[in-house]
GROMACS .gro file of C-alpha atoms in nm:
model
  277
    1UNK     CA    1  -2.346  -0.134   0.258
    2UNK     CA    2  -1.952  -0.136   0.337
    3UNK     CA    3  -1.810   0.190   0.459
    4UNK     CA    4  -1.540   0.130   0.657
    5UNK     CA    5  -1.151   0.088   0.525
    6UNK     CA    6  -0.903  -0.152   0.742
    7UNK     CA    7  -0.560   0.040   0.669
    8UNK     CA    8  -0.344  -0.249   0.826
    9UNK     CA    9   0.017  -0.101   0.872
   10UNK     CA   10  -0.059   0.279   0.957
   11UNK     CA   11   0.254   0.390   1.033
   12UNK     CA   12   0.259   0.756   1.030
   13UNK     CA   13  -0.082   0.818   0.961
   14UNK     CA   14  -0.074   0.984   0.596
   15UNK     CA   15  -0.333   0.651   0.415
   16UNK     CA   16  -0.525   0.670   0.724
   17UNK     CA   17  -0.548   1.079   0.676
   18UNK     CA   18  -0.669   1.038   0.343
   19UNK     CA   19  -0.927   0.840   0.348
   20UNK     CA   20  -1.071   0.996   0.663
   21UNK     CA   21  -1.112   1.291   0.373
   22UNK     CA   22  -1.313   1.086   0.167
   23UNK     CA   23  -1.574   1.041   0.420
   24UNK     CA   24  -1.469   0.697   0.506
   25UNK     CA   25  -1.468   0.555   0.874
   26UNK     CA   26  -1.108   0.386   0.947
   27UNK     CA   27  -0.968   0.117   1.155
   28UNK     CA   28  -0.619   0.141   1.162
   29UNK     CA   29  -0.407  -0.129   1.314
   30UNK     CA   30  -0.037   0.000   1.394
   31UNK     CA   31   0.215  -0.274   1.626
   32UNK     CA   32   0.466   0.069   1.688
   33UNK     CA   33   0.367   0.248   2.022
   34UNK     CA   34   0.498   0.554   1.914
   35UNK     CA   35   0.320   0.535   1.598
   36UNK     CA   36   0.010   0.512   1.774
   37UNK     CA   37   0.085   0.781   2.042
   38UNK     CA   38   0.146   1.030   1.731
   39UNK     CA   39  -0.151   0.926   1.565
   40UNK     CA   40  -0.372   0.921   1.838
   41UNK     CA   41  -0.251   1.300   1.916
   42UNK     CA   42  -0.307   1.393   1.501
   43UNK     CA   43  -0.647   1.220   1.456
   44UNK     CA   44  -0.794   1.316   1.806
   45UNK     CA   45  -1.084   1.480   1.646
   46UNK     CA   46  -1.167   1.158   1.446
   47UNK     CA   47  -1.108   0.939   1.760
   48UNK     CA   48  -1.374   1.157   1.928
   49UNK     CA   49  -1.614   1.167   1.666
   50UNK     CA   50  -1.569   0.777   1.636
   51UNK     CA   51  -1.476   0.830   1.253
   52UNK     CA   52  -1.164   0.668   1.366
   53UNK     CA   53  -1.044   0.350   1.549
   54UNK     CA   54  -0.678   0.277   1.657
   55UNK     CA   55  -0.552  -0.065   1.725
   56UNK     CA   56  -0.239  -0.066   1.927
   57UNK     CA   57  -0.188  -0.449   1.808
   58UNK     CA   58   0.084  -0.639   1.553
   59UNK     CA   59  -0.103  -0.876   1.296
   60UNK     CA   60   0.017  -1.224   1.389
   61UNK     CA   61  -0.154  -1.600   1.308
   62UNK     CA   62  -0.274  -1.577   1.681
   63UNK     CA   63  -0.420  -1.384   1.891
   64UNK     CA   64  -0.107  -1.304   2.205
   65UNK     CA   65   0.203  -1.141   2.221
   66UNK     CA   66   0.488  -1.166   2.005
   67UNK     CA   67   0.827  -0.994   1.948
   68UNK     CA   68   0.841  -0.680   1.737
   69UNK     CA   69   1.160  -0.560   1.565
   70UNK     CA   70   1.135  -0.164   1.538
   71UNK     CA   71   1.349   0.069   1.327
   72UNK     CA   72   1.449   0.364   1.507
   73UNK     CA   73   1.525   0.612   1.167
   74UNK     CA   74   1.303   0.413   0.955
   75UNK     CA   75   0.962   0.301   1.154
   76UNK     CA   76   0.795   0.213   0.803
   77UNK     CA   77   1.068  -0.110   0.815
   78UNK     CA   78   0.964  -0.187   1.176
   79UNK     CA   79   0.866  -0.582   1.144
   80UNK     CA   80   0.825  -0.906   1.304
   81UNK     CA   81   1.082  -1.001   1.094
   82UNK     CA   82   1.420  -0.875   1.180
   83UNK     CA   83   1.533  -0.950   0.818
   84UNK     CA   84   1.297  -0.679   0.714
   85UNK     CA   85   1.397  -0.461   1.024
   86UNK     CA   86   1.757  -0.490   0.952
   87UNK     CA   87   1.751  -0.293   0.641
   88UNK     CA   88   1.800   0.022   0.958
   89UNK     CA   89   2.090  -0.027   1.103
   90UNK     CA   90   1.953   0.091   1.462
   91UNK     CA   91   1.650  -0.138   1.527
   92UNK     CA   92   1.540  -0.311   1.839
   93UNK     CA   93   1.286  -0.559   1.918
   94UNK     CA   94   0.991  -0.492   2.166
   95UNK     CA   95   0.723  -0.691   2.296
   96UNK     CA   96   0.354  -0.587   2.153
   97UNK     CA   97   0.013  -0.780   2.145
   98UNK     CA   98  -0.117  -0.911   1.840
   99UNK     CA   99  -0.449  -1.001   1.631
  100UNK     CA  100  -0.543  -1.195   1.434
  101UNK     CA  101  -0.646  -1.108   1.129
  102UNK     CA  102  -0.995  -1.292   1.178
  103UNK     CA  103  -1.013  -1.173   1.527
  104UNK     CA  104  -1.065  -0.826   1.345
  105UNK     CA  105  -1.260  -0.900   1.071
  106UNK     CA  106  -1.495  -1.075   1.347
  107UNK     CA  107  -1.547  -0.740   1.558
  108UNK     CA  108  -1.521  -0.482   1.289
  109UNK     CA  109  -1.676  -0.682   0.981
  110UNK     CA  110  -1.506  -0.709   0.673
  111UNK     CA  111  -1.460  -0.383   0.509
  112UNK     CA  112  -1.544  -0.212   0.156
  113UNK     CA  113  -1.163  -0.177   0.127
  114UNK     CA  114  -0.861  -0.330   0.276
  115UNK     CA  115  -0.448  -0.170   0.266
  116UNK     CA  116  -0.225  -0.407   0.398
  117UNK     CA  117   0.128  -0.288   0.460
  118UNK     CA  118   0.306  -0.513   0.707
  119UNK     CA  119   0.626  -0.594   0.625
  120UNK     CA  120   0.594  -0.946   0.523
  121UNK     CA  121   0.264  -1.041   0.736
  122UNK     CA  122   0.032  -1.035   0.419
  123UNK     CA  123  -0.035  -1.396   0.369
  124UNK     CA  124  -0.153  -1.413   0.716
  125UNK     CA  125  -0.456  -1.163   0.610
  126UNK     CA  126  -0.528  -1.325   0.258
  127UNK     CA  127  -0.547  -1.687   0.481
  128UNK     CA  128  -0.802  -1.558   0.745
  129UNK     CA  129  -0.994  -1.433   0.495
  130UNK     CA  130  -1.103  -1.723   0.331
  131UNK     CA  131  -1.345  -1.748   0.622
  132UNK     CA  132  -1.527  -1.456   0.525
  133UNK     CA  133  -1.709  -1.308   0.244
  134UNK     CA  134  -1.349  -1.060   0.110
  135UNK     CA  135  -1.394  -0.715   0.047
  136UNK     CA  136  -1.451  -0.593  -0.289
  137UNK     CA  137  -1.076  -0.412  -0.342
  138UNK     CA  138  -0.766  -0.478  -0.171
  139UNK     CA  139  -0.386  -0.416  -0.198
  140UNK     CA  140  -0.082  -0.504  -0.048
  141UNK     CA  141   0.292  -0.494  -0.122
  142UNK     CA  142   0.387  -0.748  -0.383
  143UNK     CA  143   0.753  -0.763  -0.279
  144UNK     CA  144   0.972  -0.769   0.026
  145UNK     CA  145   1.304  -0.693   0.109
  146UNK     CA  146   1.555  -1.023   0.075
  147UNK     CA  147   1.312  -1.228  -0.186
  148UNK     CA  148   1.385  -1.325  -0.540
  149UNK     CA  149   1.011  -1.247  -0.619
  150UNK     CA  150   0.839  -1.582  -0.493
  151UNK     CA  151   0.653  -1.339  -0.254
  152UNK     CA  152   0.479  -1.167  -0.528
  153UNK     CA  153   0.351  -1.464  -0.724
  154UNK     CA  154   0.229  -1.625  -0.416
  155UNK     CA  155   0.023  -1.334  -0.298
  156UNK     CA  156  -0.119  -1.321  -0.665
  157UNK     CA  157  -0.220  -1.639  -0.676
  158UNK     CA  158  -0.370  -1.669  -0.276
  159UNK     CA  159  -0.552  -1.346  -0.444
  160UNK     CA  160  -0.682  -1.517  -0.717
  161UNK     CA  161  -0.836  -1.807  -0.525
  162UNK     CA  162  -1.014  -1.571  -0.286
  163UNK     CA  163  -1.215  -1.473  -0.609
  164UNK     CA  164  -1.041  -1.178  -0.749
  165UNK     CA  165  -1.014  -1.158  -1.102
  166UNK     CA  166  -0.898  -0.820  -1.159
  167UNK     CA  167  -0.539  -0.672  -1.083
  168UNK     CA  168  -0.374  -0.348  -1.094
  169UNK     CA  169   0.080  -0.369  -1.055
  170UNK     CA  170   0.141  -0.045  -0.915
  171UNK     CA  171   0.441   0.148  -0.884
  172UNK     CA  172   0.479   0.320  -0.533
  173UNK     CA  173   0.634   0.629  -0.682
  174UNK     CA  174   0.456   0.774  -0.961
  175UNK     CA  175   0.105   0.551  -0.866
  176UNK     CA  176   0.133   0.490  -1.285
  177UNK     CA  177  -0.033   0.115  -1.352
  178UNK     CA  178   0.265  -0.075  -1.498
  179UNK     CA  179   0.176  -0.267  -1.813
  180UNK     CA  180   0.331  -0.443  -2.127
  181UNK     CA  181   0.382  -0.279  -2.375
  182UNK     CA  182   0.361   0.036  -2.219
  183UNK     CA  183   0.022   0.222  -2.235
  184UNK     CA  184   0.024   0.563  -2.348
  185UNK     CA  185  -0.049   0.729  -2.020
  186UNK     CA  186   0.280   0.552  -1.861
  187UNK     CA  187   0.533   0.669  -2.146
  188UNK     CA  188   0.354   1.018  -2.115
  189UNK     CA  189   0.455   1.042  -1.722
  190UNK     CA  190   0.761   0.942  -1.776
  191UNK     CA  191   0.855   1.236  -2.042
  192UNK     CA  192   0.668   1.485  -1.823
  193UNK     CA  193   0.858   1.374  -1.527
  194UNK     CA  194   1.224   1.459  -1.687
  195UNK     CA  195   1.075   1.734  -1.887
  196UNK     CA  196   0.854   1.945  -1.608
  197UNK     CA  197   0.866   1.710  -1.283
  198UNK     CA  198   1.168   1.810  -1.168
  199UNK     CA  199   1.411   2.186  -1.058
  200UNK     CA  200   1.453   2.430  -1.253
  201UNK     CA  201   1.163   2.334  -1.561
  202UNK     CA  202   0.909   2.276  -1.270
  203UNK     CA  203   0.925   2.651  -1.180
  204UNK     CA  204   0.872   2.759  -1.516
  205UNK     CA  205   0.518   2.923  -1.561
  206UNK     CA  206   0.296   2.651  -1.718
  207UNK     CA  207   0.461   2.384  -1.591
  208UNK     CA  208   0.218   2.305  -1.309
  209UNK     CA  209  -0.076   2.281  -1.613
  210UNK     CA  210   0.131   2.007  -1.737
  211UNK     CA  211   0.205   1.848  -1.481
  212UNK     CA  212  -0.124   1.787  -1.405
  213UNK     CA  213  -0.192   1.658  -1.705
  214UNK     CA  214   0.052   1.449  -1.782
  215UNK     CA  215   0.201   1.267  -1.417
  216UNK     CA  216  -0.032   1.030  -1.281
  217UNK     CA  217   0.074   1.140  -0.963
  218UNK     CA  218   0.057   1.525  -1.006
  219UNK     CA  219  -0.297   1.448  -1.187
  220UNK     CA  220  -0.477   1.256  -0.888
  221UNK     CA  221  -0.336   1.496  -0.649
  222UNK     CA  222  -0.514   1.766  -0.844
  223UNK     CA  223  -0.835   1.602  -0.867
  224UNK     CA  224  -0.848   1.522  -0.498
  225UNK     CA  225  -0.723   1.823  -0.376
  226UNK     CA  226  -0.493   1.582  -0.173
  227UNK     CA  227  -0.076   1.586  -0.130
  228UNK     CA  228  -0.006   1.245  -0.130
  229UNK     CA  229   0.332   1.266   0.032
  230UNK     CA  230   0.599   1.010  -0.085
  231UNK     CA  231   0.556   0.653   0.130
  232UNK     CA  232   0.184   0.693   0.109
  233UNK     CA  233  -0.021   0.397  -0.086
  234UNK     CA  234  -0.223   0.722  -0.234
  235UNK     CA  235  -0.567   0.617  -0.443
  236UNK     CA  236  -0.728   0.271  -0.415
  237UNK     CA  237  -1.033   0.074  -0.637
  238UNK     CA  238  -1.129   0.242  -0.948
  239UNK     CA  239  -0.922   0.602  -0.895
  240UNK     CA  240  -0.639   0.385  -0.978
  241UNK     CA  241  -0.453   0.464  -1.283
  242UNK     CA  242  -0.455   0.240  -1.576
  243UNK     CA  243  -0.656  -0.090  -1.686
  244UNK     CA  244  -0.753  -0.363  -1.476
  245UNK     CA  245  -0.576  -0.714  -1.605
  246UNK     CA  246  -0.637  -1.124  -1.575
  247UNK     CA  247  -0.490  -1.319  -1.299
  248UNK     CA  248  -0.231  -1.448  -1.610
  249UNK     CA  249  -0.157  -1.156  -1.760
  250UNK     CA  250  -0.086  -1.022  -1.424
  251UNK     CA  251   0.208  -1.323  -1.357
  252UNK     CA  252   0.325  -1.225  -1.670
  253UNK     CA  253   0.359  -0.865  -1.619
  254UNK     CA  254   0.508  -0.904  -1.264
  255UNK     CA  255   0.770  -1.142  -1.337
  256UNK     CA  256   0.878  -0.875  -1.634
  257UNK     CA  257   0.872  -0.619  -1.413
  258UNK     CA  258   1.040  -0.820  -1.152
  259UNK     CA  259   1.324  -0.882  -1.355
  260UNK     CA  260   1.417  -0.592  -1.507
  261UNK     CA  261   1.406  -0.377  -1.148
  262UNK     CA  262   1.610  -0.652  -1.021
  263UNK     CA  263   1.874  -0.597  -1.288
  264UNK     CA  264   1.857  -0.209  -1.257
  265UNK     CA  265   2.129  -0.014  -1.093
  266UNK     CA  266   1.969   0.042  -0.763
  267UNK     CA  267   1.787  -0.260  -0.733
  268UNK     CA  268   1.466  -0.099  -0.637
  269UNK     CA  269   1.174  -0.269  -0.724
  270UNK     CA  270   0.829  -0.069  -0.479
  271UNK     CA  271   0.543  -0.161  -0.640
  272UNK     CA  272   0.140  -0.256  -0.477
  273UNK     CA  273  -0.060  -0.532  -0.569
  274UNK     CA  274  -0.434  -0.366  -0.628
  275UNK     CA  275  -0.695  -0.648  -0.687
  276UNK     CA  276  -1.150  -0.592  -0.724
  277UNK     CA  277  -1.365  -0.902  -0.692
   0.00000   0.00000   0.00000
């Protein structure tokens, strides 16, 4: 049986922390150097217990070296697209190896679960791995910096036709499962949020009790005895919040979603794609 987790895109370490804490062995794959160097000094117990693998290597279509565009304030923008890169003003490229995705999934196996967050590499993952049997949950950023949402649908769909029928939108800062109309659990985080999620309610006694009650991400924190700081993909599979959805009603409720972030004041639309066979 699958125990392992790929977390493609490790950056600072906090996905790859948290499911070490679940008992889970981890191969993390990280392109930054100094990403690597800090994570290799945090998870040195892991490495030694080999509970943890780090690959120093950029996911590319081949196997080689390839130029690597790294953000020097932001390192969770660092690319091989310098597009993506250029949302930091200070970024410069460096040369790094690279893997393909199959390469991995041909030494490692194909895990139980698979994070991909690589800055606009993802299609390169969901291609290799129509050569193998997928893993049974997987997720991945549904939409990248500079696109009018095309991204999102295509990664959807090259989802779909790897066998996945069920889909979870969620959004990256409260970990709520979007959905249309909106479930009860969604409109209740969002009332506890203004009311008790925020200075000065949120130091009022009895504010933590419903907190963790009410805001998805408050509650999973509480039941995993885990801070999931802000950048982190958090839960995966069935500790997600809300209901899985179809393949169509998933289009439908990303290209709502889509749209009406688009339209919003800041334009900010952070949201993972979480698919189960």
């Amino acid at each position: 049986m699958r125990n392992h987790i790929f977390d493609l895109g490790m950056n600072n370490g906090d996905d790859t922390a948290f499911y070490l804490s679940r008992g889970y062995k981890v191969v993390a794959v990280e392109a930054g150097p100094n990403l690597v160097e800090s994570g290799r000094r945090r998870f040195s117990k892991e490495l030694e217990l080999g509970q943890l693998q780090i690959l120093n290597v950029g996911i590319s279509e081949q196997d080689g070296f390839g130029e690597f565009w790294v953000c020097d304030e932001k390192p969770q923008f660092s690319s091989f697209s310098r597009e993506s890169a250029a949302r930091d003003s200070f970024h410069h490229p460096i040369r790094v190896p690279t893997l393909r995705p199959a390469s991995l999934f041909k030494r490692f196996g194909v895990p139980l679960y698979l994070k991909i967050d690589i800055e606009g590499n993802e299609q390169i993952c969901l291609v290799d791995l129509a050569r193998f049997e997928p893993p049974q949950y997987i997720s991945l950023e549904c939409h990248h910096f500079g696109d009018q949402g095309e991204q999102g649908f295509l990664l959807l769909d090259k989802l779909h036709d790897l066998g996945y029928l069920r889909f979870k939108l969620i959004n990256q800062y409260t970990f709520c499962a979007m959905s249309r109309p909106s479930h009860f659990s969604l409109t209740l985080d969002s009332i506890a949020r203004r009311l008790v999620g925020q200075p000065p309610l949120n130091r009022i006694t009895g504010s933590y009790w419903l907190a963790r009650h009410f805001i998805v991400r408050t509650k999973l924190q509480h039941r995993f005895g885990w801070q999931f700081p802000m950048g982190s993909s958090g839960v995966w599979g069935e500790d997600t919040d809300g209901e899985w959805v179809t393949h169509e009603k998933a289009k439908r409720l990303y290209s709502h979603y889509h749209q009406l972030y688009r339209n919003s004041p800041t334009n900010l639309f952070w949201c993972d794609w979480h698919a189960a066979l």
